[in-house]
Amino acid sequence: MKTFWLLALFVFLIYLYDGFIEYNQFLTNKVSSITPRFFSPNNPKAYTVTNSSFIPPSPSKDPISLIPNTEYIYKPNPFDIDDSENLKTLGLSCTPDSFGYSKSQGNNVFPYHGYPKCSVLNNQNDTYLHIDRKENILYMNCPKGNNGKIVTGPVDSRKFTKGAEIFEKWEVRKYDGKENAKNIEYGLATCEDDNEFMQASLVPIFNQTAYSMAKSKTTSKPKIIFFLTLDSMSRRHMFRKTPKIIDFLNTLNSNSSSEFSSFDFKLHNVLGADSISNQVPIFGGLDKFVSDFSGNQNIDRLGDTALWNILREKGYISLLGLENCDNYFPGALGRNPQVDYAVNPFYCAVQKYTPTRFDKGYELVQRCLGGHQTHWYILNYTKTVAEINKGVNMFLYIHLNSAHESSGQHAETMNDDVTEFLDDFLKSFSKEHEIFIYLNADHGMRYGNWYKDLEAYIEQKLPSLFIIASKSLLDQFPYSYNSLAINTQRLTSKLDLRETTLFIAGIVEKTSFSVNLLEEISPMTRICEHAGIKAWDCSCITMSEISHPSKEVADVIEYLKDYAENLINSASYQHPLYPLGSVCKKIVLEKVTKIYHVSINNVNEYFKLEVTSSSRKNMKFQINYVLMSDKAYKERRLNQYRPEVFAYNAPVRIKILSISRIDKFAGPCEAKARNHGIKAEFCACVDE
Ligand SMILES: *[C@@H]1O[C@H](CO)[C@@H](O)[C@H](O)[C@H]1NC(C)=O
Ligand SMILES: *[C@@H]1O[C@H](CO)[C@@H](O)[C@H](O)[C@H]1NC(C)=O
Ligand SMILES: *[C@@H]1O[C@H](CO)[C@@H](O)[C@H](O)[C@H]1NC(C)=O
Ligand SMILES: *[C@@H]1O[C@H](CO)[C@@H](O)[C@H](O)[C@H]1NC(C)=O
Ligand SMILES: *[C@@H]1O[C@H](CO)[C@@H](O)[C@H](O)[C@H]1NC(C)=O
C-alpha cells in the first residue's frame, strides 16, 4: 500500500513538472510577443550604430509605352561581356558599381584549363551499360566481353533523397547477362573487378497515364517551358567559360532563317544566397519557401503552389532533375514533389560508386562517367523525356552542377556539351512544339580564394539569364519583343520568372515583387526591395556619403579601420607560412578618405570605406562592411555570413564583406606575392 502511494506521488510530481514546463513555455512565448527583442527591426527606437531610418520609395511606372511586335524589329548587337557597362548611362535606380571582373582580370583569376573529352580521357566513346527501352532490357557490352558488376535503381518510391538516406540502399550484384529493365531507370556498372562504377545509363520510364492526361488537356500547339539551370554561373562567367553557347545564342538572332530569338538579361539579381533560396521560390512562390521543415518528409511540400501541380491542369507533364546529391533541394521540396519525371538518386549513386563528387570543394578533377561528362546523362535523359512525350505540353527543370566547384574552371566542360544539346533540342522539337527556354543560373560563384574580391562578390549576385524562345510563341503575345528587349536592360529577379512562366501557360499570378517579362516593363526606378531582394543580396544598394561624421560614427570608423588592418596583415605580413614580415611589410591603414553608408534598418547597416596607407606608394583600399545586431538574421538566411567580432556599445556583429585595392598595384611585388601564395592586393613587399 505504501508503495502505491509513493508511486502515485511520483506520477503526480511528473505531471506537475510537465505542466510547469508547458506553462513556462507559454509564458515565454507570451512575453516575447508583447515585448519583442530590444534590438530588432520591430523596435525602431533602439538603433545600434547610426540613427537613420531607410524607407524605400515606391517604384513608378516608366512613362514609355510598349511598341507592338507588328511595328518593332528586334535586332540586338551580338551579346558581349561588357554590354552591361551601357546600363550605367541609363539612369536606373539600381545600377551596380561593377558587374564583375573585367575581361583581363577574369582571365587571370580563371585561366583556361583545357579539359579533354571524357571519351579521350577514358578511351571509350559512350558507355558500356545500356538500357534499351524498345526491348526493355538492361545489358552491357564490355569491350573484353567480361561480365562485371552493376547497381540499379530506383530503390524506393522517393523522387529526391538526401545522400545519407539512400547510401545504404543499393545492392551491388554480378552482371550475368541482360536483365529485364521494366522497373530500372538508372544503373552504374564496371566491366572490371574493381569498385569504380564508371559505366552508366539513365533512361526514363514512360508514364502513359500522365501522357494521356496531358494530351487530353493540350489544346493548341504544345509548349515546352524549360529551365536549364547552370549552378554557380554569373553572367560574366558564361562569357568567359562557355563562349560557344554565347555564339550559338547570337546566331539565333543573326540568322535570318532562324525560328528562334534569344535575349541576354544584363542585370539579373539573385533572390537569395544559395541554390534553393533562388530557385525554389520560382517553383512555389516566396511565401512558401523554407530551407528545411520538420515532420513527414515524403511529401510534395510546395503543394498547390508548385508550378508542376498548377501546370498539370493545363496539360503539362513535368520533369525536375538535379545533377547532384546534396541536402538542399530535398530539404526544401520534400522527397516527393509530384513531378512525372525526376532525376537525383542516380547522382547519389554516382557520388557513392565513382570517384566523382559534386561538392564545391572538389577541385580540378574532371567529372567523367564513361565517355561522357556527368552532366551529359541528365541532358540525355531530358531529351528522351521530351521525345517520349512529344505532342503534349512540358515543364522541364534541370540543374547542372558542372560549375559548382571552387576553381571556377570546370564550367568549361559545358561549352561544347550544352551548346550541342541546345542545338539538338531546338532542332528536334521546334516542329511540334513552341519552345521557351530559360538558360539561367541560380547565382554566381561563391567559393574559392578569389571570392574575397569585390568583383567576385558582385558576380555572385548577378547570375546569367538568357531566354531562347520560338518566334511563333513570342508572336502570340503582342508586345513581347519590345518588352523582353527593354527588360534585358532593367533589374530583374527570380520571381519574375515565375510570373512569366505562368503567364505563358495562360495563368495570371500578379505579385508585388514580380513583373511579367512578356508584357510589362521592370521600371527604371525598381530597386532590390521591390523585387523581394534583401539588401545583402543586392548588387546595387545605393550608399550615401558621410562627409562630416559625428563623434559616434567616427569612433565606429576607427574601429572598422583597425579591424581591416588586422585582417589584411594576417594574410600578408603575418602570413602563417612565412616568418613574420619576411615577404610583406606590415600595412598600416592611415587616413579614411571616404565614408559611404546605407541603413537597411535600425539594426542592420553597411559601411564602405576608402582608406590609404603609406606602406606602399599610392596604396588605397576599398572595404565593405556589414554591421548588424539582429539575431534573427543569423537564424534565417545569413548563416553563411560569420560575423567575426563583437563590438561597440550594442551587441553589434561586424563582417568584412570585401577588401579590394583601388590603386594600380600590378608589378614585381604582385608577382612575388602570388608566387608565395599570398593575396597580392594585401602585400607591400619588404624589398620595395
Ligand atoms: C533618431 O533621429 C530622429 C531624427 O532624425 C529623432 O527624432 C530620434 O529621436 C532619434 N532617436 C534616438 C533614439 O535618438
Ligand atoms: C570513338 O569513335 C571514333 C569515331 O567514330 C573512332 O575513331 C574511335 O576509334 C572510337 N574510340 C574508341 C575507343 O572506340
Ligand atoms: C540517351 O538517350 C537515348 C534516347 O534519346 C537512349 O537511347 C540512350 O540509351 C541514352 N543513353 C544513356 C547513356 O542513357
Ligand atoms: C503516372 O502518372 C500518374 C498521373 O500523374 C500518376 O498517378 C502515377 O503515379 C504515375 N505512375 C508512375 C509509375 O509514376
Ligand atoms: C541558319 O538557320 C538555318 C535554319 O535553322 C540553318 O539551316 C542554317 O544552318 C543556319 N545558318 C547558320 C550560318 O548558322
Short mmCIF file of C-alpha atoms in Angstrom, two decimals, residues 175-624:
data_model
loop_
_atom_site.label_atom_id
_atom_site.label_comp_id
_atom_site.label_asym_id
_atom_site.label_seq_id
_atom_site.Cartn_x
_atom_site.Cartn_y
_atom_site.Cartn_z
CA TYR A 175 26.19 -8.92 -64.10
CA ASP A 176 25.20 -12.25 -65.66
CA GLY A 177 23.76 -11.14 -68.96
CA LYS A 178 20.84 -8.95 -69.94
CA GLU A 179 18.12 -8.17 -67.43
CA ASN A 180 14.53 -7.02 -67.61
CA ALA A 181 14.56 -3.20 -67.29
CA LYS A 182 10.85 -2.68 -66.71
CA ASN A 183 11.48 -1.15 -63.29
CA ILE A 184 15.00 0.10 -63.86
CA GLU A 185 15.54 3.76 -64.58
CA TYR A 186 19.27 4.00 -63.99
CA GLY A 187 22.31 1.86 -63.46
CA LEU A 188 26.02 2.09 -62.78
CA ALA A 189 28.41 -0.65 -63.69
CA THR A 190 32.00 -1.70 -64.00
CA CYS A 191 33.44 -4.11 -66.55
CA GLU A 192 36.31 -4.99 -64.26
CA ASP A 193 36.58 -6.48 -60.84
CA ASP A 194 37.14 -3.05 -59.30
CA ASN A 195 34.93 -0.64 -57.37
CA GLU A 196 34.86 2.25 -59.79
CA PHE A 197 31.48 2.04 -61.44
CA MET A 198 32.26 4.23 -64.42
CA GLN A 199 29.64 2.86 -66.84
CA ALA A 200 26.25 4.47 -66.61
CA SER A 201 22.80 4.62 -68.09
CA LEU A 202 19.86 6.80 -67.19
CA VAL A 203 16.71 6.39 -69.25
CA PRO A 204 13.20 7.50 -68.19
CA ILE A 205 10.32 5.07 -67.80
CA PHE A 206 7.39 6.36 -69.83
CA ASN A 207 4.23 7.16 -67.89
CA GLN A 208 1.33 6.55 -70.23
CA THR A 209 -1.28 7.77 -67.73
CA ALA A 210 0.42 11.12 -67.30
CA TYR A 211 0.84 11.43 -71.04
CA SER A 212 -2.80 10.69 -71.80
CA MET A 213 -3.99 13.11 -69.15
CA ALA A 214 -1.77 15.83 -70.58
CA LYS A 215 -2.82 15.02 -74.12
CA SER A 216 -6.49 15.46 -73.28
CA LYS A 217 -5.76 18.94 -71.93
CA THR A 218 -3.32 20.13 -74.58
CA THR A 219 -5.49 22.23 -76.85
CA SER A 220 -3.18 24.31 -79.04
CA LYS A 221 0.31 23.66 -80.42
CA PRO A 222 2.04 22.16 -77.36
CA LYS A 223 4.56 24.24 -75.46
CA ILE A 224 7.83 23.34 -73.79
CA ILE A 225 8.79 25.63 -70.91
CA PHE A 226 12.29 24.65 -69.97
CA PHE A 227 14.55 25.90 -67.17
CA LEU A 228 18.10 24.85 -67.97
CA THR A 229 19.91 25.94 -64.83
CA LEU A 230 23.68 26.11 -64.59
CA ASP A 231 24.60 26.22 -60.92
CA SER A 232 27.06 28.98 -59.97
CA MET A 233 27.35 30.76 -63.34
CA SER A 234 27.45 34.52 -63.20
CA ARG A 235 26.62 36.28 -66.44
CA ARG A 236 30.29 37.13 -66.92
CA HIS A 237 31.39 33.57 -66.24
CA MET A 238 29.17 32.37 -69.09
CA PHE A 239 31.01 34.72 -71.47
CA ARG A 240 34.38 33.62 -70.08
CA LYS A 241 33.88 29.88 -69.92
CA THR A 242 31.16 28.96 -72.40
CA PRO A 243 31.74 31.24 -75.42
CA LYS A 244 30.27 28.63 -77.77
CA ILE A 245 26.92 28.91 -76.01
CA ILE A 246 27.08 32.67 -76.46
CA ASP A 247 27.93 32.28 -80.15
CA PHE A 248 25.01 29.93 -80.51
CA LEU A 249 22.65 32.44 -78.89
CA ASN A 250 23.97 35.16 -81.17
CA THR A 251 23.46 33.02 -84.25
CA LEU A 252 19.82 32.55 -83.33
CA ASN A 253 19.38 36.31 -83.62
CA SER A 254 21.59 36.94 -86.62
CA ASN A 255 20.49 34.04 -88.85
CA SER A 256 17.51 35.32 -90.80
CA SER A 257 16.07 31.83 -91.29
CA SER A 258 16.25 31.01 -87.57
CA GLU A 259 12.96 30.21 -85.88
CA PHE A 260 14.17 31.47 -82.51
CA SER A 261 15.09 34.69 -80.78
CA SER A 262 17.40 34.97 -77.80
CA PHE A 263 17.71 37.58 -75.06
CA ASP A 264 20.55 38.42 -72.68
CA PHE A 265 19.42 39.80 -69.31
CA LYS A 266 22.23 42.03 -68.19
CA LEU A 267 21.03 42.87 -64.69
CA HIS A 268 19.51 39.73 -63.26
CA ASN A 269 19.89 39.81 -59.50
CA VAL A 270 19.77 36.85 -57.13
CA LEU A 271 16.89 36.50 -54.73
CA GLY A 272 18.92 34.63 -52.11
CA ALA A 273 22.40 33.40 -51.39
CA ASP A 274 22.22 29.73 -52.38
CA SER A 275 20.54 27.46 -54.94
CA ILE A 276 17.32 26.77 -53.13
CA SER A 277 16.65 30.32 -51.99
CA ASN A 278 16.83 31.36 -55.65
CA GLN A 279 15.13 28.51 -57.48
CA VAL A 280 12.55 27.14 -55.05
CA PRO A 281 10.64 30.47 -54.93
CA ILE A 282 10.26 30.14 -58.72
CA PHE A 283 8.59 26.78 -58.15
CA GLY A 284 6.39 27.72 -55.24
CA GLY A 285 6.41 31.49 -54.66
CA LEU A 286 8.26 33.43 -51.98
CA ASP A 287 5.84 32.77 -49.13
CA LYS A 288 6.05 29.02 -49.46
CA PHE A 289 9.84 28.89 -49.31
CA VAL A 290 11.59 27.32 -46.34
CA SER A 291 15.03 25.78 -46.46
CA ASP A 292 14.03 22.87 -44.26
CA PHE A 293 10.95 21.67 -42.44
CA SER A 294 10.10 19.11 -39.81
CA GLY A 295 7.61 16.27 -39.87
CA ASN A 296 6.89 13.85 -42.69
CA GLN A 297 9.46 14.38 -45.41
CA ASN A 298 7.91 12.15 -48.06
CA ILE A 299 5.61 14.84 -49.34
CA ASP A 300 5.32 17.50 -52.03
CA ARG A 301 5.89 20.44 -49.72
CA LEU A 302 5.03 23.17 -52.19
CA GLY A 303 1.64 21.58 -52.76
CA ASP A 304 -0.88 23.64 -54.73
CA THR A 305 1.56 26.47 -55.36
CA ALA A 306 4.08 24.21 -57.15
CA LEU A 307 4.43 25.02 -60.83
CA TRP A 308 4.17 21.32 -61.71
CA ASN A 309 0.83 20.99 -59.92
CA ILE A 310 -0.59 24.19 -61.39
CA LEU A 311 0.65 23.41 -64.88
CA ARG A 312 -0.61 19.81 -64.82
CA GLU A 313 -4.12 21.26 -65.03
CA LYS A 314 -3.05 22.95 -68.26
CA GLY A 315 -1.82 19.71 -69.78
CA TYR A 316 1.85 19.87 -68.83
CA ILE A 317 3.91 16.82 -67.96
CA SER A 318 6.83 17.73 -65.70
CA LEU A 319 10.47 16.92 -65.12
CA LEU A 320 12.59 18.04 -62.19
CA GLY A 321 16.19 16.89 -62.31
CA LEU A 322 19.32 17.63 -60.33
CA GLU A 323 22.87 16.72 -61.20
CA ASN A 324 23.85 16.49 -57.56
CA CYS A 325 23.26 14.69 -54.31
CA ASP A 326 23.06 17.44 -51.74
CA ASN A 327 20.66 18.02 -48.92
CA TYR A 328 19.20 21.31 -50.00
CA PHE A 329 16.55 20.63 -52.62
CA PRO A 330 15.18 17.53 -50.84
CA GLY A 331 15.09 19.61 -47.65
CA ALA A 332 13.10 22.42 -49.23
CA LEU A 333 10.83 20.38 -51.53
CA GLY A 334 10.24 17.22 -49.56
CA ARG A 335 11.13 13.89 -51.12
CA ASN A 336 8.10 13.51 -53.35
CA PRO A 337 7.32 16.56 -55.45
CA GLN A 338 4.53 15.36 -57.73
CA VAL A 339 6.51 15.62 -60.94
CA ASP A 340 6.22 12.98 -63.62
CA TYR A 341 9.96 12.54 -64.10
CA ALA A 342 12.72 13.16 -61.57
CA VAL A 343 16.50 12.82 -61.50
CA ASN A 344 18.53 12.86 -58.32
CA PRO A 345 19.09 9.42 -56.72
CA PHE A 346 21.12 8.45 -59.82
CA TYR A 347 23.66 11.14 -58.93
CA CYS A 348 23.70 9.96 -55.33
CA ALA A 349 24.76 6.58 -56.71
CA VAL A 350 27.41 8.32 -58.81
CA GLN A 351 28.60 10.01 -55.63
CA LYS A 352 28.82 6.68 -53.84
CA TYR A 353 30.15 4.32 -56.52
CA THR A 354 32.50 6.51 -58.57
CA PRO A 355 35.41 8.77 -57.66
CA THR A 356 33.31 11.76 -58.80
CA ARG A 357 31.86 14.32 -56.42
CA PHE A 358 29.62 17.31 -56.99
CA ASP A 359 30.71 19.24 -53.92
CA LYS A 360 32.17 22.65 -54.35
CA GLY A 361 35.38 21.67 -52.56
CA TYR A 362 36.09 19.08 -55.19
CA GLU A 363 38.54 20.79 -57.48
CA LEU A 364 40.28 20.19 -60.74
CA VAL A 365 39.17 16.61 -61.18
CA GLN A 366 37.17 16.25 -64.32
CA ARG A 367 33.75 14.74 -63.76
CA CYS A 368 33.69 11.89 -66.25
CA LEU A 369 31.50 8.84 -66.36
CA GLY A 370 32.42 6.53 -69.20
CA GLY A 371 32.83 8.53 -72.40
CA HIS A 372 30.80 11.49 -71.13
CA GLN A 373 30.80 14.24 -68.55
CA THR A 374 28.40 13.50 -65.68
CA HIS A 375 26.07 16.29 -66.86
CA TRP A 376 25.64 14.54 -70.22
CA TYR A 377 23.45 11.85 -68.63
CA ILE A 378 20.83 14.25 -67.28
CA LEU A 379 20.85 16.12 -70.59
CA ASN A 380 20.28 12.89 -72.46
CA TYR A 381 17.52 11.95 -70.03
CA THR A 382 15.84 15.29 -70.61
CA LYS A 383 15.93 14.88 -74.34
CA THR A 384 14.45 11.41 -74.01
CA VAL A 385 11.65 12.67 -71.75
CA ALA A 386 10.82 15.26 -74.39
CA GLU A 387 10.92 12.64 -77.14
CA ILE A 388 8.60 10.17 -75.48
CA ASN A 389 6.18 12.95 -74.56
CA LYS A 390 6.09 14.63 -77.96
CA GLY A 391 2.76 16.26 -78.59
CA VAL A 392 1.92 17.44 -75.08
CA ASN A 393 2.91 20.50 -73.04
CA MET A 394 6.02 20.12 -70.90
CA PHE A 395 7.51 21.85 -67.91
CA LEU A 396 11.16 20.83 -67.66
CA TYR A 397 13.62 21.90 -64.99
CA ILE A 398 17.17 20.59 -64.79
CA HIS A 399 20.04 21.79 -62.67
CA LEU A 400 23.63 21.16 -63.83
CA ASN A 401 26.44 21.25 -61.29
CA SER A 402 29.48 21.38 -63.58
CA ALA A 403 30.36 24.90 -62.44
CA HIS A 404 29.69 24.09 -58.80
CA GLU A 405 33.28 23.82 -57.63
CA SER A 406 35.82 26.27 -56.33
CA SER A 407 38.39 26.58 -59.10
CA GLY A 408 35.95 28.37 -61.41
CA GLN A 409 37.40 26.39 -64.32
CA HIS A 410 35.26 23.28 -64.67
CA ALA A 411 32.44 25.35 -66.21
CA GLU A 412 34.43 24.99 -69.41
CA THR A 413 33.21 21.43 -69.75
CA MET A 414 29.73 22.74 -70.59
CA ASN A 415 30.99 24.78 -73.51
CA ASP A 416 30.60 22.01 -76.10
CA ASP A 417 28.06 19.81 -74.36
CA VAL A 418 25.42 22.42 -73.59
CA THR A 419 25.80 24.06 -76.99
CA GLU A 420 25.33 20.74 -78.76
CA PHE A 421 22.44 19.88 -76.51
CA LEU A 422 20.64 23.17 -77.16
CA ASP A 423 21.18 22.99 -80.89
CA ASP A 424 19.91 19.42 -80.99
CA PHE A 425 16.99 20.15 -78.68
CA LEU A 426 15.73 23.08 -80.74
CA LYS A 427 16.10 21.13 -83.98
CA SER A 428 14.32 18.08 -82.55
CA PHE A 429 11.30 19.76 -81.01
CA SER A 430 10.63 23.03 -82.82
CA LYS A 431 8.37 21.50 -85.43
CA GLU A 432 5.85 20.14 -82.99
CA HIS A 433 6.31 22.50 -80.04
CA GLU A 434 6.53 26.13 -79.08
CA ILE A 435 9.70 26.39 -77.03
CA PHE A 436 10.61 28.81 -74.24
CA ILE A 437 13.95 28.19 -72.53
CA TYR A 438 15.33 29.99 -69.52
CA LEU A 439 19.05 29.35 -69.77
CA ASN A 440 19.68 30.58 -66.26
CA ALA A 441 21.95 30.30 -63.25
CA ASP A 442 20.86 30.27 -59.65
CA HIS A 443 23.68 32.58 -58.52
CA GLY A 444 27.30 33.31 -59.40
CA MET A 445 30.28 31.52 -57.91
CA ARG A 446 30.67 31.96 -54.22
CA TYR A 447 33.62 29.89 -53.13
CA GLY A 448 37.33 29.93 -53.72
CA ASN A 449 40.06 32.28 -52.56
CA TRP A 450 39.20 34.87 -55.13
CA TYR A 451 35.80 35.24 -53.52
CA LYS A 452 37.36 37.88 -51.29
CA ASP A 453 37.43 40.27 -54.25
CA LEU A 454 34.67 42.82 -54.60
CA GLU A 455 34.23 41.79 -58.24
CA ALA A 456 33.60 38.20 -57.24
CA TYR A 457 31.25 39.34 -54.56
CA ILE A 458 29.24 41.25 -57.16
CA GLU A 459 29.28 38.37 -59.65
CA GLN A 460 27.76 36.12 -57.03
CA LYS A 461 24.75 38.40 -57.10
CA LEU A 462 24.46 38.60 -60.88
CA PRO A 463 23.69 35.16 -62.30
CA SER A 464 23.22 34.65 -66.01
CA LEU A 465 19.80 34.67 -67.59
CA PHE A 466 19.24 34.13 -71.28
CA ILE A 467 15.89 33.42 -72.83
CA ILE A 468 15.52 31.43 -76.02
CA ALA A 469 12.04 31.44 -77.49
CA SER A 470 10.24 30.30 -80.62
CA LYS A 471 9.39 33.35 -82.68
CA SER A 472 5.95 31.87 -83.26
CA LEU A 473 5.40 31.72 -79.49
CA LEU A 474 6.53 35.31 -78.94
CA ASP A 475 4.16 36.40 -81.68
CA GLN A 476 1.26 35.15 -79.57
CA PHE A 477 1.94 37.99 -77.12
CA PRO A 478 1.51 41.35 -78.89
CA TYR A 479 4.22 43.32 -77.05
CA SER A 480 6.65 40.53 -76.22
CA TYR A 481 9.70 41.64 -78.22
CA ASN A 482 9.83 45.22 -77.08
CA SER A 483 9.03 44.19 -73.55
CA LEU A 484 11.70 41.50 -73.36
CA ALA A 485 14.26 43.74 -75.04
CA ILE A 486 13.72 46.55 -72.54
CA ASN A 487 13.72 44.16 -69.60
CA THR A 488 17.14 42.83 -70.60
CA GLN A 489 18.43 46.24 -69.53
CA ARG A 490 16.49 46.51 -66.30
CA LEU A 491 16.67 44.96 -62.86
CA THR A 492 15.05 41.54 -62.96
CA SER A 493 15.00 38.70 -60.48
CA LYS A 494 13.77 35.19 -59.84
CA LEU A 495 10.14 35.95 -59.04
CA ASP A 496 9.72 37.50 -62.49
CA LEU A 497 10.44 34.08 -63.96
CA ARG A 498 7.56 32.52 -62.05
CA GLU A 499 5.03 35.13 -63.13
CA THR A 500 6.24 34.90 -66.73
CA THR A 501 6.11 31.09 -66.76
CA LEU A 502 2.55 31.03 -65.50
CA PHE A 503 1.59 33.70 -68.00
CA ILE A 504 2.88 31.62 -70.90
CA ALA A 505 0.65 28.79 -69.69
CA GLY A 506 -2.34 31.13 -69.58
CA ILE A 507 -2.40 31.78 -65.85
CA VAL A 508 -2.26 35.24 -64.28
CA GLU A 509 -0.47 35.46 -60.94
CA LYS A 510 0.39 39.04 -60.06
CA THR A 511 2.58 39.70 -57.05
CA SER A 512 4.01 42.94 -55.73
CA PHE A 513 7.52 41.56 -56.24
CA SER A 514 7.34 40.42 -59.84
CA VAL A 515 6.85 41.65 -63.38
CA ASN A 516 5.70 39.66 -66.38
CA LEU A 517 8.68 39.92 -68.71
CA LEU A 518 6.48 39.40 -71.76
CA GLU A 519 4.18 42.36 -71.43
CA GLU A 520 5.36 44.58 -68.64
CA ILE A 521 8.46 46.70 -68.08
CA SER A 522 10.56 46.47 -64.98
CA PRO A 523 10.54 50.17 -64.00
CA MET A 524 13.66 52.35 -64.19
CA THR A 525 13.00 53.08 -60.53
CA ARG A 526 12.84 49.44 -59.49
CA ILE A 527 15.26 48.64 -56.70
CA CYS A 528 16.04 45.38 -54.93
CA GLU A 529 13.37 45.78 -52.25
CA HIS A 530 10.73 45.97 -54.98
CA ALA A 531 11.79 42.57 -56.30
CA GLY A 532 11.81 40.89 -52.89
CA ILE A 533 15.60 41.01 -52.68
CA LYS A 534 17.19 41.72 -49.31
CA ALA A 535 19.93 44.31 -49.09
CA TRP A 536 22.70 41.77 -48.53
CA ASP A 537 21.76 40.00 -51.76
CA CYS A 538 21.50 43.19 -53.76
CA SER A 539 24.04 44.13 -56.44
CA CYS A 540 23.15 47.81 -56.35
CA ILE A 541 22.41 49.12 -52.90
CA THR A 542 22.88 52.86 -53.06
CA MET A 543 25.14 54.29 -50.43
CA SER A 544 25.25 57.86 -49.28
CA GLU A 545 28.44 59.64 -48.38
CA ILE A 546 29.05 60.80 -44.83
CA SER A 547 31.34 63.80 -45.12
CA HIS A 548 31.12 65.04 -41.55
CA PRO A 549 30.88 62.05 -39.25
CA SER A 550 29.58 62.59 -35.75
CA LYS A 551 31.83 61.61 -32.86
CA GLU A 552 29.86 58.41 -32.52
CA VAL A 553 30.29 57.45 -36.16
CA ALA A 554 33.94 58.49 -36.15
CA ASP A 555 34.58 56.03 -33.31
CA VAL A 556 32.94 53.25 -35.27
CA ILE A 557 35.01 54.10 -38.34
CA GLU A 558 38.18 53.95 -36.28
CA TYR A 559 37.19 50.51 -35.06
CA LEU A 560 36.37 49.31 -38.58
CA LYS A 561 39.71 50.55 -39.85
CA ASP A 562 41.63 48.61 -37.18
CA TYR A 563 39.64 45.53 -37.90
CA ALA A 564 40.53 45.65 -41.61
CA GLU A 565 44.16 46.38 -40.84
CA ASN A 566 44.36 43.23 -38.74
CA LEU A 567 42.70 41.15 -41.40
CA ILE A 568 44.97 42.45 -44.16
CA ASN A 569 48.14 41.83 -42.15
CA SER A 570 47.07 38.39 -41.07
CA ALA A 571 47.04 37.37 -44.72
CA SER A 572 50.32 39.07 -45.68
CA TYR A 573 52.72 40.42 -43.02
CA GLN A 574 51.75 37.67 -40.56
CA HIS A 575 51.12 35.00 -43.18
CA PRO A 576 51.23 31.68 -41.30
CA LEU A 577 53.59 30.03 -43.80
CA TYR A 578 56.39 32.59 -43.55
CA PRO A 579 58.37 34.19 -40.74
CA LEU A 580 56.84 37.46 -39.61
CA GLY A 581 57.42 40.19 -42.17
CA SER A 582 59.71 38.11 -44.38
CA VAL A 583 57.76 38.68 -47.59
CA CYS A 584 55.38 41.57 -46.90
CA LYS A 585 55.78 44.59 -44.66
CA LYS A 586 53.25 45.49 -42.05
CA ILE A 587 50.49 47.55 -43.60
CA VAL A 588 49.31 50.47 -41.53
CA LEU A 589 45.97 51.90 -42.55
CA GLU A 590 46.07 55.64 -42.10
CA LYS A 591 43.58 58.08 -43.48
CA VAL A 592 39.93 57.29 -44.17
CA THR A 593 39.30 59.39 -47.26
CA LYS A 594 35.67 58.45 -47.93
CA ILE A 595 32.84 57.04 -45.87
CA TYR A 596 29.79 55.63 -47.58
CA HIS A 597 26.87 54.30 -45.67
CA VAL A 598 23.50 52.68 -46.09
CA SER A 599 20.99 51.80 -43.42
CA ILE A 600 18.99 48.70 -44.09
CA ASN A 601 17.01 49.34 -40.96
CA ASN A 602 17.71 50.39 -37.41
CA VAL A 603 19.79 47.30 -36.65
CA ASN A 604 21.45 46.48 -39.99
CA GLU A 605 23.75 48.71 -41.94
CA TYR A 606 26.59 48.78 -44.41
CA PHE A 607 29.71 50.88 -44.48
CA LYS A 608 32.11 51.29 -47.35
CA LEU A 609 35.42 52.98 -46.58
CA GLU A 610 38.25 54.17 -48.72
CA VAL A 611 41.45 54.06 -46.74
CA THR A 612 45.00 55.00 -47.66
CA SER A 613 48.25 53.55 -46.42
CA SER A 614 51.77 54.84 -46.87
CA SER A 615 53.20 51.34 -46.56
CA ARG A 616 53.41 51.46 -50.32
CA LYS A 617 53.21 54.37 -52.73
CA ASN A 618 49.60 55.32 -53.55
CA MET A 619 48.26 52.31 -51.68
CA LYS A 620 44.48 52.63 -51.26
CA PHE A 621 41.83 50.16 -50.22
CA GLN A 622 38.11 49.99 -50.57
CA ILE A 623 36.49 47.98 -47.80
CA ASN A 624 32.89 46.88 -47.39
#
